[in-house]
Amino acid sequence: MARINPNYSKLKAGYLFPEISRRVRVYQSEHPDLKIIRMGIGDVVLPIAEAVRTAMHKAVDEMGTLSGFRGYGPDLGYDFLREAIAKEYKARGAHVEASEIFVSDGSKCDTGNIQEIFATNASIALTDPVYPVYVDTNVMAGRTGEIDAEGRYAGIEYLPMHADNGFVPPLPKTNPDVIYLCSPNNPTGTVMTRKELTAWVDYAHKSGSVILYDSAYEAYIQDPSIPRSIFEIPGARKVAIEFRSFSKTAGFTGVRCGYTVIPLELEGTGLNGNKVSLHALWSRRHATKFNGVSYPVQRGAEAVFSADGKEQIRSTIGYYLENARLLREGLLALGFEVFGGENAPYIWLKTPKGVDSWGFFDYLLNEVQVVGTPGAGFGPSGEGYFRLSAFALRETVHEALARLAAKFHKS
Ligand code: MLT
């Protein structure tokens, strides 16, 4: 008798994005002639930068020679990539050592897996709405009770973000062991200011919490006063872990590469009240469960930090941000209340009065064949909101806006 992990039965429905794809597939099979515009999942569409491709080709060729062939790579990533990343942090005024960087296959996996190094009964706080991976992985690990009628799991402290508080999460009330934050935020597209982030770091020092800071979208920050890393904030090295990704920065959603930074001085508390290095725990976990990112991919990632790579990537990010600007302004002109999209590739809008977020999803799919992501899929406070991704070709953005204008024009 193979008994299953009963925590899985607490999960509500399927994971958000496959569920959206399923609904879109059903609709498309019933309406094969209609062209559906997909702005749901944040998946990049522009090709990989030339500097990155060239570096990958070269690395593949090296692998075809006796002297250049490489088998298993170093556990935590090749030094050439970890050093390039650390150099970039330093250039931006954040203290991160190469030895504190763990190269991985992306921040979805890292933000999902990191909870393994905390106690099985560790208390969790997270923003609402939130990237569903943080919630679901804690449910799977048994850190929560059942879900209630509104979609909140017992045992998690939800920190609501909505238009009335400017999407700034309130500080927790429960002194949680672990706090998940994300800026630029997925899904709201809003960013945390230096002052707000400083308040979180100060709070974590007082409460003893560890902040899990997801900055997968940092490359989209245009405002120089907004921190791109939590390690720009004094004191953060003692309270935070940061996750970053090449996915949205450099078009790696299919290539897969990301990294996690755990400062050497960051500690958790053991069973006897003893202090334990979280870096050491994650190293142990990484070495046991992960065999690294392929050499050609790590060489490609390294090229992201070259002069050519930086310039080419800036242009791609500029393209997506221009899409975001067009969407923002187009939707505002149609009378929607719109948030985000200035330092992030996501637009967060209020659904029309009286229409809930899945209702709006169905309406847009059926009436104009535009797919977005219903806010309720990101948590109860996402109800009444809807996310559109700016990862699209320019003509797609124009067409989506034209279709929306046909339905929502102001009279
Ligand atoms: C999203 O659409 O929220 C992201 O693409 C999901 C992810 O990065 O895993």
Coordinates of C-alpha atoms and ligand atoms in Angstrom, one line a residue:
M1 CA 0.0 0.0 0.0
A2 CA 1.6 3.2 -1.1
R3 CA 0.3 5.9 1.1
I4 CA 0.4 9.4 -0.5
N5 CA 1.3 12.7 0.9
P6 CA -2.1 13.9 2.2
N7 CA -1.1 17.5 2.0
Y8 CA -1.5 17.4 -1.7
S9 CA -5.3 16.9 -1.3
K10 CA -5.4 20.3 0.4
L11 CA -4.3 22.1 -2.8
K12 CA -7.1 23.9 -4.6
A13 CA -7.6 22.8 -8.2
G14 CA -4.6 22.7 -10.5
Y15 CA -1.7 25.0 -10.6
L16 CA -2.8 28.4 -12.0
F17 CA -1.1 28.5 -15.4
P18 CA -1.9 25.0 -16.6
E19 CA -5.5 25.6 -15.5
I20 CA -5.6 28.7 -17.7
S21 CA -4.0 26.8 -20.6
R22 CA -6.6 24.0 -20.2
R23 CA -9.5 26.5 -20.4
V24 CA -7.9 28.2 -23.5
R25 CA -7.3 24.8 -25.2
V26 CA -11.0 23.8 -24.7
Y27 CA -12.1 27.2 -26.1
Q28 CA -9.8 26.9 -29.1
S29 CA -10.9 23.4 -29.9
E30 CA -14.5 24.7 -29.9
H31 CA -13.5 27.8 -32.0
P32 CA -10.7 26.6 -34.2
D33 CA -10.9 29.6 -36.5
L34 CA -10.6 32.3 -33.9
K35 CA -7.1 33.8 -33.2
I36 CA -6.5 33.9 -29.4
I37 CA -4.1 36.5 -28.0
R38 CA -2.2 35.1 -25.0
M39 CA -1.2 37.5 -22.3
G40 CA -1.7 35.2 -19.4
I41 CA 1.5 33.5 -18.4
G42 CA 4.5 35.8 -18.4
D43 CA 6.5 34.0 -21.0
V44 CA 9.0 35.8 -23.1
V45 CA 8.7 35.9 -26.9
L46 CA 11.8 37.7 -28.2
P47 CA 14.9 35.7 -29.3
I48 CA 17.9 35.2 -27.1
A49 CA 20.5 38.0 -27.4
E50 CA 23.3 37.4 -29.9
A51 CA 26.0 37.7 -27.3
V52 CA 24.4 34.9 -25.3
R53 CA 23.9 32.7 -28.3
T54 CA 27.5 33.2 -29.4
A55 CA 28.7 32.2 -26.0
M56 CA 26.5 29.1 -25.9
H57 CA 27.7 28.0 -29.4
K58 CA 31.3 28.4 -28.4
A59 CA 30.7 26.4 -25.2
V60 CA 29.0 23.6 -27.2
D61 CA 31.9 23.5 -29.6
E62 CA 34.3 23.3 -26.6
M63 CA 32.3 20.3 -25.3
G64 CA 33.1 18.6 -28.7
T65 CA 36.8 18.5 -28.0
L66 CA 38.8 16.3 -25.7
S67 CA 40.4 19.3 -23.9
G68 CA 37.2 21.3 -23.7
F69 CA 34.8 18.6 -22.6
R70 CA 33.3 18.9 -19.2
G71 CA 31.3 16.4 -17.2
Y72 CA 29.6 17.2 -13.9
G73 CA 30.1 20.9 -13.1
P74 CA 30.8 22.3 -9.6
D75 CA 27.9 21.9 -7.2
L76 CA 27.1 25.5 -6.8
G77 CA 27.9 26.7 -10.3
Y78 CA 31.0 27.6 -12.3
D79 CA 33.2 30.3 -10.8
F80 CA 33.2 32.3 -14.0
L81 CA 29.4 32.8 -13.7
R82 CA 29.3 33.3 -9.9
E83 CA 32.1 35.9 -10.2
A84 CA 30.3 37.7 -13.0
I85 CA 27.2 37.9 -10.9
A86 CA 29.0 39.1 -7.7
K87 CA 30.7 41.8 -9.8
E88 CA 27.4 43.0 -11.0
Y89 CA 26.0 43.2 -7.4
K90 CA 29.1 45.2 -6.3
A91 CA 28.7 47.6 -9.2
R92 CA 25.2 48.3 -7.9
G93 CA 26.4 48.9 -4.3
A94 CA 25.3 45.5 -2.9
H95 CA 27.7 43.3 -1.0
V96 CA 27.5 39.8 -2.4
E97 CA 30.4 37.4 -2.6
A98 CA 30.8 34.8 -5.4
S99 CA 30.8 32.1 -2.7
E100 CA 27.3 33.1 -1.6
I101 CA 25.8 32.5 -5.0
F102 CA 24.0 29.2 -5.9
V103 CA 23.5 28.8 -9.7
S104 CA 20.3 26.9 -10.4
D105 CA 17.8 26.1 -13.1
G106 CA 15.6 29.1 -12.2
S107 CA 13.9 30.9 -9.4
K108 CA 10.6 29.0 -9.6
C109 CA 12.4 25.9 -8.4
D110 CA 14.5 27.8 -5.9
T111 CA 11.6 29.8 -4.3
G112 CA 9.6 26.5 -4.3
N113 CA 12.4 24.4 -2.8
I114 CA 13.9 26.8 -0.2
Q115 CA 11.2 26.0 2.3
E116 CA 12.8 22.6 2.8
I117 CA 15.6 24.1 4.9
F118 CA 13.1 25.5 7.4
A119 CA 11.3 23.6 10.2
T120 CA 8.3 21.6 9.1
N121 CA 6.3 23.7 11.5
A122 CA 7.9 27.0 10.6
S123 CA 5.3 29.8 10.4
I124 CA 4.9 31.6 7.1
A125 CA 3.8 35.0 6.1
L126 CA 3.3 36.1 2.5
T127 CA 1.7 38.9 0.5
D128 CA -1.8 38.4 -1.0
P129 CA -1.9 38.4 -4.0
V130 CA 1.2 36.3 -4.4
Y131 CA 3.1 34.1 -6.9
P132 CA 1.3 30.8 -6.2
V133 CA 4.5 28.7 -5.9
Y134 CA 5.3 30.1 -2.5
V135 CA 1.9 29.1 -1.1
D136 CA 1.5 25.7 -2.8
T137 CA 5.0 24.4 -1.9
N138 CA 4.3 25.2 1.8
V139 CA 0.9 23.4 1.5
M140 CA 2.7 20.4 0.0
A141 CA 5.2 20.4 2.8
G142 CA 2.4 20.3 5.4
R143 CA 2.9 23.7 6.9
T144 CA -0.8 24.7 6.5
G145 CA -4.2 23.5 7.4
E146 CA -7.1 23.4 5.1
I147 CA -8.2 26.2 2.7
D148 CA -11.2 28.3 3.7
A149 CA -14.1 29.4 1.5
E150 CA -12.2 32.6 0.6
G151 CA -9.1 30.7 -0.5
R152 CA -6.9 31.2 2.6
Y153 CA -4.9 28.3 4.1
A154 CA -5.0 28.0 7.8
G155 CA -1.6 28.6 9.4
I156 CA -0.4 31.2 6.8
E157 CA -0.4 34.9 7.6
Y158 CA -1.7 36.7 4.5
L159 CA -0.5 40.3 4.1
P160 CA -3.1 42.0 1.9
M161 CA -2.1 44.3 -0.9
H162 CA -4.8 46.3 -2.7
A163 CA -5.3 49.7 -4.3
D164 CA -6.3 51.2 -0.9
N165 CA -2.9 50.5 0.7
G166 CA -1.0 51.2 -2.6
F167 CA -0.1 47.5 -2.8
V168 CA 2.3 48.0 0.1
P169 CA 2.0 44.9 2.3
P170 CA 1.5 45.6 6.0
L171 CA 4.1 44.2 8.4
P172 CA 3.1 40.8 9.9
K173 CA 1.4 40.6 13.3
T174 CA 2.6 37.1 14.1
N175 CA 6.4 37.2 14.1
P176 CA 6.6 34.6 11.3
D177 CA 9.7 32.5 10.9
V178 CA 9.7 33.1 7.1
I179 CA 8.4 35.9 5.0
Y180 CA 8.1 35.9 1.2
L181 CA 8.4 39.2 -0.6
C182 CA 8.6 40.0 -4.3
S183 CA 9.6 43.2 -6.0
P184 CA 9.0 44.1 -8.8
N185 CA 5.9 42.3 -7.8
N186 CA 4.4 39.4 -9.5
P187 CA 1.4 39.8 -10.1
T188 CA 0.8 43.5 -9.3
G189 CA 3.7 45.0 -11.2
T190 CA 4.3 47.4 -8.3
V191 CA 7.7 48.0 -6.7
M192 CA 9.0 48.4 -3.1
T193 CA 10.7 51.7 -2.3
R194 CA 14.0 51.9 -0.4
K195 CA 12.1 53.1 2.7
E196 CA 9.6 50.3 2.5
L197 CA 12.3 47.6 2.1
T198 CA 14.3 49.2 4.9
A199 CA 11.2 48.8 7.2
W200 CA 11.1 45.1 6.3
V201 CA 14.7 44.5 7.0
D202 CA 14.4 46.4 10.4
Y203 CA 11.3 44.3 11.1
A204 CA 13.1 41.0 10.4
H205 CA 16.0 42.0 12.7
K206 CA 13.4 42.5 15.5
S207 CA 11.3 39.5 14.8
G208 CA 14.1 37.0 13.9
S209 CA 12.3 36.3 10.6
V210 CA 14.1 35.4 7.4
I211 CA 12.9 37.3 4.3
L212 CA 12.8 35.3 1.1
Y213 CA 13.2 38.1 -1.5
D214 CA 12.2 37.3 -5.0
S215 CA 13.7 39.8 -7.4
A216 CA 13.3 37.8 -10.6
Y217 CA 12.1 41.0 -12.4
E218 CA 14.7 43.4 -11.1
A219 CA 16.0 44.1 -14.6
Y220 CA 12.8 45.9 -15.3
I221 CA 13.3 48.6 -12.7
Q222 CA 13.8 51.9 -14.4
D223 CA 13.6 54.3 -11.5
P224 CA 17.1 54.6 -10.0
S225 CA 15.8 55.3 -6.5
I226 CA 14.2 51.8 -6.4
P227 CA 16.4 49.1 -5.0
R228 CA 17.1 46.2 -7.4
S229 CA 18.4 44.0 -4.6
I230 CA 17.5 43.6 -0.9
F231 CA 21.3 43.6 -0.3
E232 CA 21.3 47.3 -1.1
I233 CA 19.6 47.8 2.2
P234 CA 22.0 47.9 5.3
G235 CA 21.5 44.9 7.6
A236 CA 19.9 42.7 4.9
R237 CA 22.7 40.2 4.9
K238 CA 21.7 39.0 8.3
V239 CA 18.0 38.5 7.5
A240 CA 17.5 37.8 3.8
I241 CA 17.9 35.3 0.9
E242 CA 17.5 36.7 -2.6
F243 CA 16.3 34.8 -5.7
R244 CA 17.1 36.0 -9.3
S245 CA 16.6 34.6 -12.7
F246 CA 17.8 34.9 -16.3
S247 CA 14.3 34.0 -17.5
K248 CA 12.7 37.4 -17.8
T249 CA 16.0 39.2 -17.9
A250 CA 17.5 37.4 -20.8
G251 CA 14.8 35.3 -22.4
F252 CA 15.8 32.1 -20.5
T253 CA 12.3 30.7 -19.7
G254 CA 13.1 27.7 -22.0
V255 CA 16.9 27.7 -21.5
R256 CA 16.6 27.7 -17.6
C257 CA 19.1 29.4 -15.4
G258 CA 18.8 31.4 -12.2
Y259 CA 20.6 32.0 -8.9
T260 CA 20.0 32.4 -5.2
V261 CA 22.1 34.4 -2.8
I262 CA 22.5 33.3 0.8
P263 CA 24.9 35.4 2.8
L264 CA 27.4 33.5 4.8
E265 CA 26.4 35.3 8.0
L266 CA 22.7 34.4 7.7
E267 CA 21.6 32.0 10.4
G268 CA 18.6 30.0 11.4
T269 CA 17.9 28.4 14.8
G270 CA 18.4 24.7 15.5
L271 CA 16.4 22.5 17.8
N272 CA 18.5 23.4 20.8
G273 CA 18.4 27.1 20.1
N274 CA 21.8 26.8 18.4
K275 CA 22.6 29.0 15.4
V276 CA 22.9 27.3 12.0
S277 CA 24.2 28.7 8.7
L278 CA 21.4 28.7 6.1
H279 CA 24.1 28.8 3.4
A280 CA 25.5 25.5 4.7
L281 CA 22.0 23.9 4.7
W282 CA 21.2 25.0 1.2
S283 CA 24.7 23.8 0.0
R284 CA 23.9 20.4 1.5
R285 CA 20.5 20.4 -0.2
H286 CA 21.8 21.6 -3.5
A287 CA 24.6 19.0 -3.5
T288 CA 22.2 16.2 -2.7
K289 CA 19.3 17.0 -5.0
F290 CA 20.7 19.0 -7.9
N291 CA 23.4 18.3 -10.5
G292 CA 23.8 21.8 -11.8
V293 CA 23.0 23.8 -14.9
S294 CA 24.7 22.7 -18.1
Y295 CA 28.1 24.3 -19.1
P296 CA 26.8 25.9 -22.3
V297 CA 23.9 27.5 -20.4
Q298 CA 26.2 28.9 -17.7
R299 CA 28.5 30.3 -20.4
G300 CA 25.4 31.9 -22.0
A301 CA 24.4 33.4 -18.6
E302 CA 27.9 34.8 -18.1
A303 CA 27.5 36.6 -21.5
V304 CA 24.5 38.4 -20.1
F305 CA 27.0 40.5 -18.1
S306 CA 29.3 41.3 -21.0
A307 CA 29.2 44.8 -22.5
D308 CA 27.4 43.5 -25.7
G309 CA 25.1 41.3 -23.7
K310 CA 24.1 44.1 -21.4
E311 CA 23.3 46.4 -24.4
Q312 CA 21.3 43.8 -26.2
I313 CA 19.4 42.8 -23.1
R314 CA 18.6 46.5 -22.3
S315 CA 17.0 46.8 -25.7
T316 CA 14.8 43.7 -25.2
I317 CA 13.7 44.9 -21.8
G318 CA 13.0 48.3 -23.3
Y319 CA 10.8 46.6 -25.9
Y320 CA 8.7 44.8 -23.2
L321 CA 8.5 48.0 -21.1
E322 CA 7.2 49.9 -24.1
N323 CA 4.5 47.2 -24.5
A324 CA 3.7 47.7 -20.8
R325 CA 3.4 51.5 -21.4
L326 CA 1.1 51.0 -24.4
L327 CA -1.1 48.6 -22.4
R328 CA -1.1 50.9 -19.4
E329 CA -2.1 54.0 -21.4
G330 CA -4.5 52.2 -23.7
L331 CA -6.3 50.7 -20.7
L332 CA -6.4 54.0 -18.8
A333 CA -7.9 55.6 -21.9
L334 CA -10.6 53.0 -21.9
G335 CA -11.5 53.9 -18.4
F336 CA -9.8 51.0 -16.5
E337 CA -8.0 51.5 -13.2
V338 CA -4.5 50.3 -13.9
F339 CA -1.5 49.6 -11.7
G340 CA 2.1 48.5 -12.2
G341 CA 3.8 48.2 -15.6
E342 CA 6.3 51.1 -15.1
N343 CA 9.1 49.1 -13.5
A344 CA 7.7 45.7 -14.3
P345 CA 6.4 43.7 -17.2
Y346 CA 3.0 43.2 -15.6
I347 CA -0.2 45.3 -15.8
W348 CA -2.6 44.9 -12.9
L349 CA -6.1 46.2 -13.6
K350 CA -9.4 46.4 -11.8
T351 CA -12.1 44.3 -13.4
P352 CA -15.3 46.2 -14.4
K353 CA -17.7 46.8 -11.5
G354 CA -19.7 43.7 -10.7
V355 CA -17.5 41.3 -12.6
D356 CA -15.2 39.0 -10.7
S357 CA -11.7 38.1 -12.0
W358 CA -12.6 34.6 -13.4
G359 CA -15.8 36.2 -14.9
F360 CA -13.6 38.8 -16.6
F361 CA -11.3 36.1 -17.8
D362 CA -14.2 34.2 -19.4
Y363 CA -15.6 37.4 -20.8
L364 CA -12.4 38.4 -22.5
L365 CA -11.8 34.9 -23.8
N366 CA -15.3 34.6 -25.2
E367 CA -15.8 38.1 -26.5
V368 CA -12.4 39.3 -27.7
Q369 CA -10.2 36.2 -27.5
V370 CA -7.7 37.9 -25.2
V371 CA -6.2 35.8 -22.4
G372 CA -5.0 37.3 -19.2
T373 CA -4.7 35.9 -15.6
P374 CA -7.5 36.3 -13.1
G375 CA -6.3 38.1 -10.0
A376 CA -8.1 35.5 -7.7
G377 CA -5.6 32.9 -9.0
F378 CA -2.9 34.8 -7.0
G379 CA -4.9 34.8 -3.8
P380 CA -8.1 36.1 -2.2
S381 CA -7.0 39.8 -2.3
G382 CA -6.5 39.4 -6.1
E383 CA -10.2 39.1 -6.5
G384 CA -11.6 42.0 -8.6
Y385 CA -8.2 42.3 -10.4
F386 CA -6.7 41.0 -13.6
R387 CA -3.2 40.7 -14.8
L388 CA -1.9 41.2 -18.4
S389 CA 1.6 40.3 -19.4
A390 CA 3.7 42.7 -21.5
F391 CA 5.7 39.8 -22.9
A392 CA 4.3 39.9 -26.4
L393 CA 5.1 41.1 -29.9
R394 CA 4.2 44.8 -30.5
E395 CA 1.6 43.9 -33.0
T396 CA -0.1 41.6 -30.5
V397 CA -0.3 44.4 -28.0
H398 CA -1.9 46.7 -30.6
E399 CA -4.3 44.1 -31.6
A400 CA -5.3 43.3 -28.0
L401 CA -5.9 47.0 -27.3
A402 CA -8.0 47.3 -30.5
R403 CA -10.1 44.3 -29.5
L404 CA -10.6 45.7 -26.0
A405 CA -11.4 49.2 -27.4
A406 CA -14.2 47.7 -29.5
K407 CA -15.9 46.5 -26.3
F408 CA -14.9 49.1 -23.7
H409 CA -14.8 52.4 -25.6
K410 CA -15.9 55.3 -23.4
S411 CA -19.2 56.8 -24.7
Ligands
MLT1 C1 4.0 34.2 -14.4 O1 3.4 34.4 -15.4 O2 3.7 34.6 -13.3 C2 5.4 33.6 -14.5 O3 5.7 33.4 -15.8 C3 5.4 32.4 -13.8 C4 6.8 31.9 -13.6 O4 7.8 32.6 -13.8 O5 7.0 30.8 -13.2

